[in-house]
Amino acid sequence: MSATDTTAPASNDLGATPASDTTRPGGLRPGRMETDRLARRIAVAEGRERKAITSPLTGEVIGEVPLGTAADVQAAMAECRRVQRRWALTPVKDRAAVLLRYHDLVLDHQDELLDLIQAENGKARVWAFEEIMDQAITARYYARLAPRALRPTPRLTAMPGLINTKEHHVPKGIVGVISPWNYPLVLSTSDALAALVAGNGIVIKPDSQTPFTALRAFELLQEAGLPEGLVQIVTGPGTEVGSAIIDNADYVMFTGSTETGRAIAQQAARRLVGFSAELGGKNPMIVTSDVELDRAVETATMGCFANTGQLCISIERIYVDQTIASAFTNRMAARVNALTLGAQQEYGPEVGALASKAQLDKMREHIDDAVAKGARVVAGGNPRPDLGPFFHEPTVLAEVTPEMTVHREETFGPLVSIYPVQSVDEAIELANDTDYGLNSSVLCGDVKKGKAIAARLMSGTVNVNDGYSSGWASIDAPMGGMKTSGVGRRHGREGLLKYTEPQTIAVRSPLADKVMSAGDDAAGFAKRFTSILKAAKHLPR
Ligand code: NAD
C-alpha cells in the first residue's frame, strides 16, 4: 500500500485567511472566507446554534453551519411555495434551458467544486470528478427529455372523437430532498435537477457533514437562471430538520441507510405523500472461470474501492469460481496493496480518506470481528493515521464465514470478502441470499452467459464486466433497489415523472350528448350502446 505526501496544514488558523485569498498556504481549499460566504445562503434564522464542519482529509475545521429547526423548515417551505407557483407556469423549454446553462457552469467551475467535495468528504480527486461527470450528464439528459416527456399526451378513450383526452403532468409542488455525505454533489443535486425541470421547488437538507458542495451547486443553478428562493437549503439534524421536511413536503426524495429509510417511509405514509428511497446494499460480484484474469482483477478493484468504498453500489462480496479463486485472490491482493493513498487536492492518489470517525470505527469493527472469528486478511488491514485522521487501507478478506458481521452487514467502506464457489448456480444462490438488492456484477469471458447470469440476480442494476459505473451511466434506464435497498427509481423517465402528478383532462364534444345520453329512453340507450360496444371490439386498437 503506497502513500503519497499529504497536505496537512501546520495549524487550524480559523479566520486568519487573508481577505483576498480563498486558499490557505499549505491548507485546504476553499478557505474559511468562501465557506462562510456559502453558509450565509442557508435558510436558517439568525442566532441558531452552529456546528463546525471538519475535513476528513486533515481534521481541519473548514467552516460552520447553523443547526436549523422545524420552524426554519416551515419558513423555507412558505418561501419556496411562493416562488414555485410562478416556476410551474414557466414553459418547460425555459426550465430546461436553465439545466443546460448549469451543465456548462459545472464544467467551467469544476476545480472549485472538486476542492469542496474533497475538503468535506475526503475522497480522492479522481472520484470527485465522477460527480462532475454525473452532473453534466444528468443536466443534459433531463434538459433534453423534459420537453418531450412532460408534453401533454393524447390518450385513447371509450368514445374516440366524442371524448378527447390528454394526460398532463402537474408538478408535485415542493420536493423535500434528504441526502447523505458520500456523494455531496450528486446526491444533493442530481435528483433535484429532475424535480426542478418538472416544475417543482426544492427544500433540501444535505448531510450535516457535507453542506458546502450543495450550497455552491445550487448557487450555480441560480446563476444559470433558477429563480431565487426556489431552492431552500436547511442544515441541521436529520431527526429535526429531515423530519420537518417530510411533515411539510409534497414528495420526499431520500438517499441514505435502510434503517432511516424505514422511518421516512412510515412518516410519509402517515401523510399519504409519495416518496422515493435509495437505500443500502451488500452488493455481490460473480467471477466465472473464463475471465481474462488481469482485466477481472482491475475491474473488481475499482468496483470495490472507488470512492474509498463509500458507495452504495460498490462491491462488498466476490464469488469466484474455485478453479481460479487462488490466482484471482493473489493478483487482487497485489493490485490492492499497490493502490496509492493520499490527501492531496489534486489528481494522483487512487484512494482518499474515510469520511468520518464513525466510518473508520465501523471498518475496524468489521475487520476485527472477522479476524477474531478466523478470517484472513489478504490485502491491507490497517488504519493509516500517518496520512490523515480517518485513512484506512483498502482491505481484502478471505475465509469469511456466516457468523462474522461482515458476511451480511453493509460496511460502506473499503472492505471486500472473497468466497470461492463450486458452480455458477451456487454463486447466484449466495449472491441473492441477502435482504438487499441494489447492485450486482458479473465478470465473465462469454458475455451471453454473463447476461443470462445477470437476469437471475435480484438487484435493481446488474453490471456485466463492470462493477457499478455502467449501470450508473445508463442515465436513460431506471436505477434503484429491490428488496430493502429502496422504493422507486432515479434516472430515466421514471426519475422525472415521479416528481409529477399525472392529470387526465377529458373534453366531451357536443356530439357526445346525442350518442351518450340516455335521456328519457334508457332502454333505447342501453341497446344503442350495446351495439357500439360490440362493434368497438372489432376495431384494431
Ligand atoms: P443516514 O440514513 O444515516 O443519513 C442520510 C440522511 O438522512 C442524512 O442527511 C441524515 O441527516 C438524514 N436523517 C437521519 N435520520 C433522519 C430522520 N429520522 N428523518 C429524516 N432524515 C434523517 O445514512 P448515511 O449513513 O449518512 O449514508 C450511508 C447510507 O446511505 C448507506 O447505507 C448507503 O448504502 C446509503 N446510500 C444509498 C444510496 C443509493 O442511491 N441507494 C446512495 C448513497 C448512500
Coordinates of C-alpha atoms and ligand atoms in Angstrom, one line a residue:
M1 CA 0.0 0.0 0.0
S2 CA 1.8 3.1 -1.1
A3 CA 1.2 6.6 0.3
T4 CA 1.8 9.9 -1.4
D5 CA 2.6 13.0 0.5
T6 CA -0.3 14.7 2.4
T7 CA -1.1 18.4 2.6
A8 CA -1.8 18.5 6.3
P9 CA -1.9 22.1 7.5
A10 CA 0.5 23.5 10.1
S11 CA -2.4 24.6 12.2
N12 CA -6.1 25.3 12.2
D13 CA -5.8 29.0 11.5
L14 CA -9.5 29.8 11.6
G15 CA -10.3 33.3 10.5
A16 CA -6.7 34.0 9.6
T17 CA -7.2 33.8 5.9
P18 CA -6.3 37.0 4.0
A19 CA -9.4 38.6 2.6
S20 CA -8.3 38.3 -1.0
D21 CA -7.2 34.7 -0.7
T22 CA -9.5 31.7 -0.8
T23 CA -6.8 29.2 -0.1
R24 CA -4.6 28.8 3.0
P25 CA -1.0 28.2 2.1
G26 CA -0.3 24.5 2.9
G27 CA -4.0 24.1 4.0
L28 CA -7.2 23.0 2.3
R29 CA -9.1 24.8 -0.4
P30 CA -11.5 26.5 -0.2
G31 CA -10.6 28.9 2.6
R32 CA -12.8 29.9 5.5
M33 CA -13.9 33.1 3.8
E34 CA -15.6 31.1 1.0
T35 CA -17.3 28.6 3.3
D36 CA -18.6 31.5 5.5
R37 CA -20.0 33.1 2.3
L38 CA -21.7 29.9 1.3
A39 CA -23.1 29.4 4.8
R40 CA -25.0 32.7 4.5
R41 CA -27.2 31.1 1.8
I42 CA -28.6 28.6 4.4
A43 CA -32.3 29.2 5.2
V44 CA -31.9 29.2 8.9
A45 CA -32.8 32.1 11.2
E46 CA -30.0 34.2 12.8
G47 CA -28.8 33.2 16.3
R48 CA -29.2 29.4 16.0
E49 CA -26.5 27.1 17.4
R50 CA -23.8 26.4 15.0
K51 CA -21.8 23.2 14.1
A52 CA -18.2 23.1 12.9
I53 CA -17.5 21.2 9.8
T54 CA -14.3 19.2 9.9
S55 CA -12.4 17.9 6.9
P56 CA -11.7 14.2 7.0
L57 CA -8.6 14.8 4.9
T58 CA -6.8 16.6 7.6
G59 CA -9.0 17.1 10.6
E60 CA -9.1 20.9 9.9
V61 CA -12.2 22.9 10.6
I62 CA -13.3 24.2 7.1
G63 CA -16.4 26.1 8.2
E64 CA -19.5 26.1 10.2
V65 CA -23.3 25.9 9.6
P66 CA -26.3 26.7 11.7
L67 CA -28.4 23.9 13.2
G68 CA -31.9 24.6 11.8
T69 CA -35.2 23.8 13.5
A70 CA -38.7 22.8 12.4
A71 CA -39.6 26.5 12.4
D72 CA -36.8 27.2 9.9
V73 CA -38.1 24.4 7.6
Q74 CA -41.7 25.8 7.8
A75 CA -40.4 29.3 6.8
A76 CA -38.3 27.8 4.0
M77 CA -41.4 25.9 2.7
A78 CA -43.5 29.0 2.6
E79 CA -41.0 31.0 0.6
C80 CA -40.3 28.0 -1.7
R81 CA -44.1 27.6 -2.3
R82 CA -44.5 31.3 -3.2
V83 CA -41.7 31.1 -5.9
Q84 CA -42.7 27.6 -7.1
R85 CA -46.2 28.8 -8.2
R86 CA -44.6 31.0 -10.8
W87 CA -41.9 28.4 -11.8
A88 CA -44.7 25.9 -12.5
L89 CA -46.1 28.3 -15.1
T90 CA -42.7 28.8 -16.8
P91 CA -42.6 26.9 -20.1
V92 CA -40.7 23.6 -19.8
K93 CA -38.2 24.6 -22.5
D94 CA -37.2 27.6 -20.5
R95 CA -36.8 25.5 -17.4
A96 CA -34.7 23.0 -19.4
A97 CA -32.5 25.9 -20.7
V98 CA -31.5 26.6 -17.0
L99 CA -30.2 23.0 -16.7
L100 CA -28.2 23.3 -19.9
R101 CA -26.6 26.5 -18.7
Y102 CA -25.9 24.8 -15.3
H103 CA -24.2 22.0 -17.3
D104 CA -21.7 24.5 -18.7
L105 CA -21.2 26.2 -15.3
V106 CA -20.4 22.9 -13.6
L107 CA -17.8 22.0 -16.2
D108 CA -16.3 25.6 -16.1
H109 CA -16.2 25.6 -12.2
Q110 CA -15.1 22.1 -11.8
D111 CA -11.9 22.9 -9.9
E112 CA -13.6 24.7 -7.1
L113 CA -16.3 22.0 -6.9
L114 CA -13.7 19.3 -6.7
D115 CA -11.9 21.2 -3.9
L116 CA -15.2 21.5 -2.0
I117 CA -16.1 17.8 -2.4
Q118 CA -12.6 16.6 -1.4
A119 CA -12.5 19.0 1.6
E120 CA -15.8 18.0 3.1
N121 CA -15.9 14.3 2.1
G122 CA -12.2 13.3 2.0
K123 CA -12.4 11.3 -1.3
A124 CA -9.6 11.2 -3.9
R125 CA -9.9 13.8 -6.6
V126 CA -10.5 11.3 -9.4
W127 CA -13.6 10.1 -7.6
A128 CA -14.7 13.7 -7.0
F129 CA -14.5 14.1 -10.8
E130 CA -17.1 11.3 -11.1
E131 CA -19.5 13.7 -9.5
I132 CA -18.8 16.4 -12.1
M133 CA -19.4 14.0 -14.9
D134 CA -22.7 12.9 -13.3
Q135 CA -23.9 16.5 -13.0
A136 CA -23.2 17.3 -16.7
I137 CA -24.8 14.0 -17.9
T138 CA -27.8 14.3 -15.7
A139 CA -28.4 18.0 -16.5
R140 CA -28.1 17.4 -20.3
Y141 CA -30.3 14.3 -20.1
Y142 CA -33.2 15.9 -18.2
A143 CA -33.0 19.1 -20.2
R144 CA -33.5 17.1 -23.4
L145 CA -36.0 14.6 -22.0
A146 CA -38.3 17.0 -20.1
P147 CA -39.9 18.9 -23.0
R148 CA -40.8 15.6 -24.6
A149 CA -41.8 13.6 -21.5
L150 CA -43.9 16.4 -20.0
R151 CA -45.8 17.3 -23.1
P152 CA -49.5 16.6 -22.8
T153 CA -50.1 13.2 -24.4
P154 CA -53.3 12.3 -26.3
R155 CA -54.9 9.1 -24.7
L156 CA -57.4 6.7 -26.1
T157 CA -61.0 7.0 -24.8
A158 CA -64.0 4.7 -24.8
M159 CA -65.6 7.0 -27.3
P160 CA -62.8 8.3 -29.7
G161 CA -63.8 11.6 -31.3
L162 CA -66.6 12.1 -28.7
I163 CA -64.3 12.4 -25.7
N164 CA -60.9 13.9 -26.4
T165 CA -58.4 13.3 -23.6
K166 CA -54.8 14.3 -22.8
E167 CA -52.6 13.1 -20.0
H168 CA -50.8 16.1 -18.3
H169 CA -48.0 16.1 -15.8
V170 CA -48.5 18.5 -13.0
P171 CA -45.6 19.3 -10.7
K172 CA -46.0 17.8 -7.2
G173 CA -45.2 21.3 -5.6
I174 CA -42.4 21.1 -3.1
V175 CA -40.0 18.2 -3.2
G176 CA -38.1 17.6 0.0
V177 CA -34.6 16.2 -0.6
I178 CA -32.7 14.5 2.2
S179 CA -29.2 13.4 1.2
P180 CA -26.2 11.6 2.7
W181 CA -22.5 12.6 2.7
N182 CA -20.9 10.1 0.4
Y183 CA -21.6 12.0 -2.9
P184 CA -22.1 15.6 -1.8
L185 CA -22.7 16.9 -5.3
V186 CA -24.6 14.0 -7.0
L187 CA -26.9 13.0 -4.2
S188 CA -28.0 16.6 -3.3
T189 CA -28.3 17.9 -6.8
S190 CA -29.0 15.2 -9.4
D191 CA -32.4 14.2 -8.2
A192 CA -33.2 17.9 -7.6
L193 CA -32.4 18.6 -11.3
A194 CA -35.2 16.3 -12.5
A195 CA -37.6 17.7 -9.9
L196 CA -36.8 21.3 -10.8
V197 CA -37.3 20.8 -14.6
A198 CA -40.6 19.1 -13.8
G199 CA -41.7 22.5 -12.2
N200 CA -41.2 21.8 -8.5
G201 CA -39.5 23.8 -5.8
I202 CA -36.9 22.1 -3.5
V203 CA -36.3 22.2 0.2
I204 CA -33.2 20.2 0.9
K205 CA -31.3 19.0 3.9
P206 CA -27.8 18.0 2.8
D207 CA -26.0 15.8 5.3
S208 CA -24.6 18.0 8.1
Q209 CA -21.0 17.0 7.2
T210 CA -21.2 18.0 3.6
P211 CA -23.3 21.1 3.2
F212 CA -20.9 23.4 1.2
T213 CA -20.8 21.5 -2.1
A214 CA -24.6 21.6 -2.2
L215 CA -24.7 25.3 -1.4
R216 CA -22.3 26.1 -4.2
A217 CA -24.1 23.8 -6.7
F218 CA -27.4 25.5 -6.1
E219 CA -25.8 28.9 -6.3
L220 CA -24.5 27.9 -9.8
L221 CA -28.1 26.8 -10.7
Q222 CA -29.3 30.2 -9.7
E223 CA -26.6 31.8 -11.8
A224 CA -27.9 29.6 -14.6
G225 CA -31.3 31.2 -14.3
L226 CA -33.2 29.4 -11.5
P227 CA -35.4 31.9 -9.6
E228 CA -34.1 33.0 -6.2
G229 CA -35.9 31.2 -3.4
L230 CA -37.0 28.2 -5.5
V231 CA -34.4 26.0 -3.7
Q232 CA -34.1 26.4 0.1
I233 CA -31.2 24.7 1.9
V234 CA -31.7 24.0 5.6
T235 CA -28.9 22.4 7.6
G236 CA -29.3 20.6 10.9
P237 CA -30.1 17.3 12.5
G238 CA -31.9 14.6 10.4
T239 CA -34.4 13.9 13.3
E240 CA -35.5 17.6 13.4
V241 CA -34.9 19.2 10.0
G242 CA -35.3 16.0 8.0
S243 CA -38.4 15.1 9.9
A244 CA -39.9 18.6 9.4
I245 CA -39.2 18.4 5.7
I246 CA -41.2 15.1 5.5
D247 CA -44.0 16.7 7.5
N248 CA -44.4 19.6 5.0
A249 CA -43.2 18.5 1.5
D250 CA -45.5 17.2 -1.2
Y251 CA -43.0 14.5 -2.2
V252 CA -39.8 13.2 -0.5
M253 CA -36.6 12.1 -2.2
F254 CA -34.4 10.3 0.3
T255 CA -31.0 8.8 -0.1
G256 CA -29.4 7.1 2.9
S257 CA -29.5 4.0 5.1
T258 CA -32.2 1.4 5.0
E259 CA -32.8 2.0 8.7
T260 CA -33.6 5.7 8.2
G261 CA -35.5 4.9 5.0
R262 CA -37.9 2.8 7.0
A263 CA -38.6 5.7 9.4
I264 CA -39.1 8.1 6.5
A265 CA -41.5 5.7 4.7
Q266 CA -43.6 5.5 7.9
Q267 CA -43.7 9.2 8.3
A268 CA -44.6 9.9 4.6
A269 CA -47.2 7.1 4.7
R270 CA -49.0 8.9 7.6
R271 CA -49.4 12.0 5.4
L272 CA -50.2 10.0 2.3
V273 CA -47.4 11.8 0.3
G274 CA -45.2 9.9 -2.1
F275 CA -41.6 9.2 -1.6
S276 CA -38.6 7.6 -3.3
A277 CA -35.9 6.0 -1.2
E278 CA -32.4 4.9 -2.4
L279 CA -31.0 2.8 0.4
G280 CA -28.2 0.5 1.4
G281 CA -26.7 -2.6 -0.3
K282 CA -24.4 -5.5 0.2
N283 CA -23.5 -5.8 -3.4
P284 CA -22.2 -9.1 -4.9
M285 CA -19.9 -9.8 -7.8
I286 CA -19.7 -13.2 -9.6
V287 CA -16.4 -14.1 -11.4
T288 CA -16.7 -17.0 -13.8
S289 CA -13.8 -19.3 -14.7
D290 CA -13.5 -18.0 -18.3
V291 CA -12.5 -14.4 -17.3
E292 CA -9.4 -12.7 -18.5
L293 CA -7.7 -12.5 -15.1
D294 CA -5.9 -9.2 -15.2
R295 CA -9.0 -7.3 -16.5
A296 CA -11.2 -9.0 -13.9
V297 CA -8.8 -8.0 -11.1
E298 CA -8.7 -4.4 -12.2
T299 CA -12.5 -4.2 -12.6
A300 CA -13.0 -5.8 -9.2
T301 CA -10.5 -3.5 -7.5
M302 CA -12.3 -0.4 -8.9
G303 CA -15.7 -1.9 -8.2
C304 CA -14.8 -2.3 -4.5
F305 CA -12.6 0.6 -3.7
A306 CA -13.7 3.6 -5.9
N307 CA -14.8 6.5 -3.7
T308 CA -13.0 4.7 -0.8
G309 CA -15.7 2.0 -0.9
Q310 CA -18.2 4.5 0.4
L311 CA -20.5 4.0 -2.5
C312 CA -24.0 2.4 -2.1
I313 CA -23.4 0.4 -5.3
S314 CA -19.9 -0.7 -4.6
I315 CA -19.0 -4.4 -4.3
E316 CA -18.5 -6.0 -0.8
R317 CA -18.8 -9.7 -1.7
I318 CA -17.0 -11.5 -4.5
Y319 CA -18.0 -15.1 -5.5
V320 CA -15.2 -16.5 -7.7
D321 CA -15.1 -19.9 -9.4
Q322 CA -12.9 -22.2 -7.3
T323 CA -10.7 -23.2 -10.3
I324 CA -9.4 -19.6 -10.5
A325 CA -10.0 -18.4 -6.9
S326 CA -6.4 -18.7 -5.7
A327 CA -4.9 -16.9 -8.7
F328 CA -7.6 -14.3 -8.6
T329 CA -7.2 -13.6 -4.9
N330 CA -3.4 -13.4 -5.2
R331 CA -3.5 -11.0 -8.1
M332 CA -6.2 -8.9 -6.5
A333 CA -4.2 -8.7 -3.2
A334 CA -1.2 -7.4 -5.2
R335 CA -3.2 -4.8 -7.0
V336 CA -5.0 -3.6 -3.8
N337 CA -1.7 -3.4 -1.9
A338 CA -0.3 -1.2 -4.8
L339 CA -3.2 1.3 -4.6
T340 CA -2.0 4.8 -3.8
L341 CA -3.5 6.7 -0.8
G342 CA -3.2 10.4 -0.2
A343 CA -4.9 13.6 1.0
Q344 CA -3.8 15.9 -1.9
Q345 CA -6.4 18.1 -3.5
E346 CA -5.0 17.2 -6.9
Y347 CA -5.1 14.1 -9.2
G348 CA -2.8 11.3 -8.2
P349 CA -3.9 9.2 -5.3
E350 CA -6.4 6.4 -6.1
V351 CA -7.9 6.2 -2.6
G352 CA -8.8 9.0 -0.2
A353 CA -9.9 9.2 3.4
L354 CA -12.9 7.7 5.0
A355 CA -15.5 10.4 5.7
S356 CA -15.6 10.3 9.5
K357 CA -14.6 8.6 12.7
A358 CA -17.8 6.7 12.6
Q359 CA -16.9 5.3 9.2
L360 CA -13.4 4.4 10.4
D361 CA -14.8 2.7 13.6
K362 CA -17.2 0.6 11.5
M363 CA -14.4 -0.5 9.2
R364 CA -12.3 -1.5 12.2
E365 CA -15.3 -3.3 13.9
H366 CA -15.9 -5.4 10.8
I367 CA -12.3 -6.3 10.3
D368 CA -11.6 -7.1 14.0
D369 CA -14.7 -9.2 14.3
A370 CA -13.9 -11.2 11.2
V371 CA -10.2 -11.7 12.1
A372 CA -11.2 -12.8 15.7
K373 CA -13.5 -15.4 14.2
G374 CA -10.9 -16.8 11.8
A375 CA -10.9 -14.6 8.6
R376 CA -7.6 -14.0 6.8
V377 CA -6.5 -10.5 5.7
V378 CA -5.1 -10.9 2.2
A379 CA -4.5 -7.2 1.5
G380 CA -4.4 -4.0 3.5
G381 CA -5.9 -4.3 7.0
N382 CA -4.5 -1.3 8.8
P383 CA -5.6 2.3 9.6
R384 CA -3.2 5.0 8.3
P385 CA -3.2 7.8 10.8
D386 CA 0.1 9.0 9.2
L387 CA -1.9 10.2 6.2
G388 CA -4.8 11.8 8.0
P389 CA -7.2 11.1 10.9
F390 CA -9.6 8.7 9.0
F391 CA -7.4 7.0 6.4
H392 CA -7.6 3.2 6.2
E393 CA -6.0 0.8 3.8
P394 CA -8.4 -0.9 1.3
T395 CA -8.8 -4.4 2.7
V396 CA -9.5 -7.8 1.2
L397 CA -10.6 -10.7 3.4
A398 CA -10.7 -14.4 2.7
E399 CA -12.2 -17.3 4.7
V400 CA -15.2 -15.2 5.8
T401 CA -18.0 -17.3 7.5
P402 CA -21.7 -16.6 8.2
E403 CA -21.1 -15.8 11.9
M404 CA -18.9 -12.8 11.0
T405 CA -20.7 -9.4 10.9
V406 CA -19.1 -8.5 7.6
H407 CA -20.8 -11.6 6.0
R408 CA -24.2 -9.9 5.8
E409 CA -23.9 -6.3 7.1
E410 CA -23.1 -3.4 4.8
T411 CA -19.7 -2.0 5.8
F412 CA -20.0 1.0 3.4
G413 CA -16.2 1.2 3.4
P414 CA -13.1 -0.2 1.5
L415 CA -13.6 -3.8 2.6
V416 CA -14.4 -6.8 0.5
S417 CA -14.6 -10.6 1.1
I418 CA -13.7 -13.2 -1.5
Y419 CA -15.6 -16.5 -1.5
P420 CA -14.7 -19.5 -3.7
V421 CA -17.7 -21.2 -5.3
Q422 CA -18.2 -24.6 -6.9
S423 CA -20.6 -23.5 -9.7
V424 CA -22.4 -20.6 -11.2
D425 CA -25.7 -21.8 -9.6
E426 CA -24.1 -21.7 -6.1
A427 CA -22.7 -18.2 -6.9
I428 CA -26.2 -17.0 -7.9
E429 CA -27.8 -18.5 -4.8
L430 CA -25.2 -16.9 -2.5
A431 CA -25.4 -13.6 -4.3
N432 CA -29.2 -13.4 -3.8
D433 CA -29.0 -14.6 -0.2
T434 CA -29.4 -11.1 1.2
D435 CA -32.1 -8.7 2.3
Y436 CA -30.6 -6.1 0.0
G437 CA -30.9 -5.8 -3.8
L438 CA -29.2 -2.7 -5.0
N439 CA -26.5 -3.6 -7.5
S440 CA -24.6 -6.6 -8.6
S441 CA -21.9 -7.5 -11.1
V442 CA -20.9 -10.4 -13.3
L443 CA -17.4 -10.7 -14.7
C444 CA -17.2 -13.3 -17.5
G445 CA -15.5 -14.2 -20.7
D446 CA -18.7 -15.2 -22.5
V447 CA -21.0 -12.1 -22.5
K448 CA -24.0 -14.2 -23.5
K449 CA -23.5 -16.4 -20.4
G450 CA -22.9 -13.2 -18.3
K451 CA -26.2 -11.7 -19.4
A452 CA -28.0 -15.0 -18.5
I453 CA -26.5 -14.9 -15.0
A454 CA -27.4 -11.2 -14.7
A455 CA -31.1 -11.9 -15.4
R456 CA -31.1 -14.3 -12.4
L457 CA -29.7 -11.8 -9.9
M458 CA -32.2 -9.9 -7.7
S459 CA -30.9 -6.4 -7.8
G460 CA -32.0 -3.1 -9.4
T461 CA -28.9 -2.9 -11.6
V462 CA -26.6 -5.6 -12.8
N463 CA -23.3 -4.7 -14.4
V464 CA -21.7 -7.2 -16.8
N465 CA -17.9 -6.9 -16.9
D466 CA -18.1 -3.8 -14.7
G467 CA -18.5 -3.1 -11.0
Y468 CA -21.1 -0.3 -10.9
S469 CA -20.3 2.5 -13.3
S470 CA -22.0 1.1 -16.5
G471 CA -25.3 0.8 -14.6
W472 CA -25.0 4.3 -13.2
A473 CA -24.0 5.7 -16.5
S474 CA -27.2 4.2 -18.2
I475 CA -28.9 7.5 -17.5
D476 CA -32.0 6.6 -19.6
A477 CA -32.6 3.4 -17.6
P478 CA -34.1 3.3 -14.1
M479 CA -31.7 3.0 -11.2
G480 CA -32.6 1.9 -7.7
G481 CA -33.0 -1.0 -5.3
M482 CA -35.1 -4.2 -5.0
K483 CA -36.0 -5.6 -1.5
T484 CA -34.8 -3.4 1.4
S485 CA -32.5 -1.4 -0.9
G486 CA -35.1 1.1 -2.0
V487 CA -38.5 2.2 -3.2
G488 CA -38.9 3.9 -6.5
R489 CA -36.2 4.7 -9.0
R490 CA -34.0 7.6 -10.1
H491 CA -32.7 8.2 -13.7
G492 CA -34.7 7.6 -16.9
R493 CA -38.3 8.8 -17.4
E494 CA -39.3 7.3 -14.1
G495 CA -36.8 9.6 -12.4
L496 CA -38.6 12.6 -13.9
L497 CA -42.3 11.6 -13.8
K498 CA -42.2 10.6 -10.2
Y499 CA -42.0 14.3 -9.4
T500 CA -45.3 14.9 -11.2
E501 CA -49.0 14.1 -10.7
P502 CA -50.5 12.6 -13.8
Q503 CA -53.6 14.5 -14.6
T504 CA -56.2 13.4 -17.1
I505 CA -58.1 16.2 -18.9
A506 CA -61.1 14.9 -20.8
V507 CA -63.2 17.1 -23.1
R508 CA -66.6 16.0 -24.2
S509 CA -67.8 17.1 -27.6
P510 CA -71.4 18.3 -28.3
L511 CA -71.9 15.2 -30.5
A512 CA -71.4 13.0 -27.4
D513 CA -74.6 14.5 -25.9
K514 CA -76.6 12.8 -28.6
V515 CA -74.8 9.4 -28.5
M516 CA -74.0 9.1 -24.8
S517 CA -77.1 10.4 -23.1
A518 CA -79.9 8.1 -22.0
G519 CA -82.5 11.0 -22.0
D520 CA -85.9 9.5 -21.2
D521 CA -85.2 6.4 -23.3
A522 CA -82.9 4.4 -21.1
A523 CA -83.8 1.1 -22.8
G524 CA -83.0 2.5 -26.2
F525 CA -79.8 4.0 -24.9
A526 CA -78.7 0.6 -23.5
K527 CA -79.5 -1.1 -26.8
R528 CA -77.6 1.5 -28.8
F529 CA -74.6 1.3 -26.5
T530 CA -74.5 -2.5 -26.6
S531 CA -74.2 -2.3 -30.4
I532 CA -71.5 0.3 -30.2
L533 CA -69.5 -1.9 -27.7
K534 CA -69.8 -5.0 -29.8
A535 CA -68.6 -3.1 -32.9
A536 CA -65.7 -1.5 -30.9
K537 CA -64.3 -4.9 -30.1
H538 CA -63.6 -5.4 -33.9
L539 CA -61.6 -2.1 -34.2
P540 CA -57.8 -2.6 -34.3
R541 CA -57.0 -0.6 -31.2
Ligands
NAD1 P1 -28.3 8.0 7.1 O1 -29.6 7.3 6.8 O2 -27.8 8.0 8.5 O3 -28.5 9.6 6.7 C1 -28.9 10.1 5.5 C2 -29.6 11.4 5.6 O4 -30.8 11.3 6.4 C3 -28.7 12.4 6.4 O5 -28.9 13.7 5.8 C4 -29.3 12.4 7.8 O6 -29.1 13.6 8.5 C5 -30.8 12.2 7.4 N1 -31.6 11.6 8.5 C6 -31.2 10.8 9.5 N2 -32.2 10.5 10.3 C7 -33.3 11.0 9.8 C8 -34.7 11.1 10.2 N3 -35.2 10.4 11.2 N4 -35.5 11.8 9.4 C9 -35.1 12.4 8.3 N5 -33.8 12.5 7.9 C10 -32.9 11.8 8.7 O7 -27.3 7.5 6.0 P2 -25.7 7.8 6.0 O8 -25.0 6.9 6.9 O9 -25.5 9.2 6.0 O10 -25.4 7.2 4.5 C11 -24.9 6.0 4.2 C12 -26.0 5.1 3.8 O11 -26.7 5.6 2.6 C13 -25.5 3.7 3.4 O12 -26.4 2.7 3.9 C14 -25.6 3.7 1.9 O13 -25.7 2.5 1.3 C15 -26.8 4.6 1.6 N6 -26.7 5.2 0.3 C16 -27.6 4.8 -0.6 C17 -27.5 5.3 -1.9 C18 -28.4 4.9 -3.0 O14 -28.5 5.5 -4.0 N7 -29.1 3.7 -2.9 C19 -26.6 6.3 -2.2 C20 -25.7 6.8 -1.2 C21 -25.8 6.2 0.1

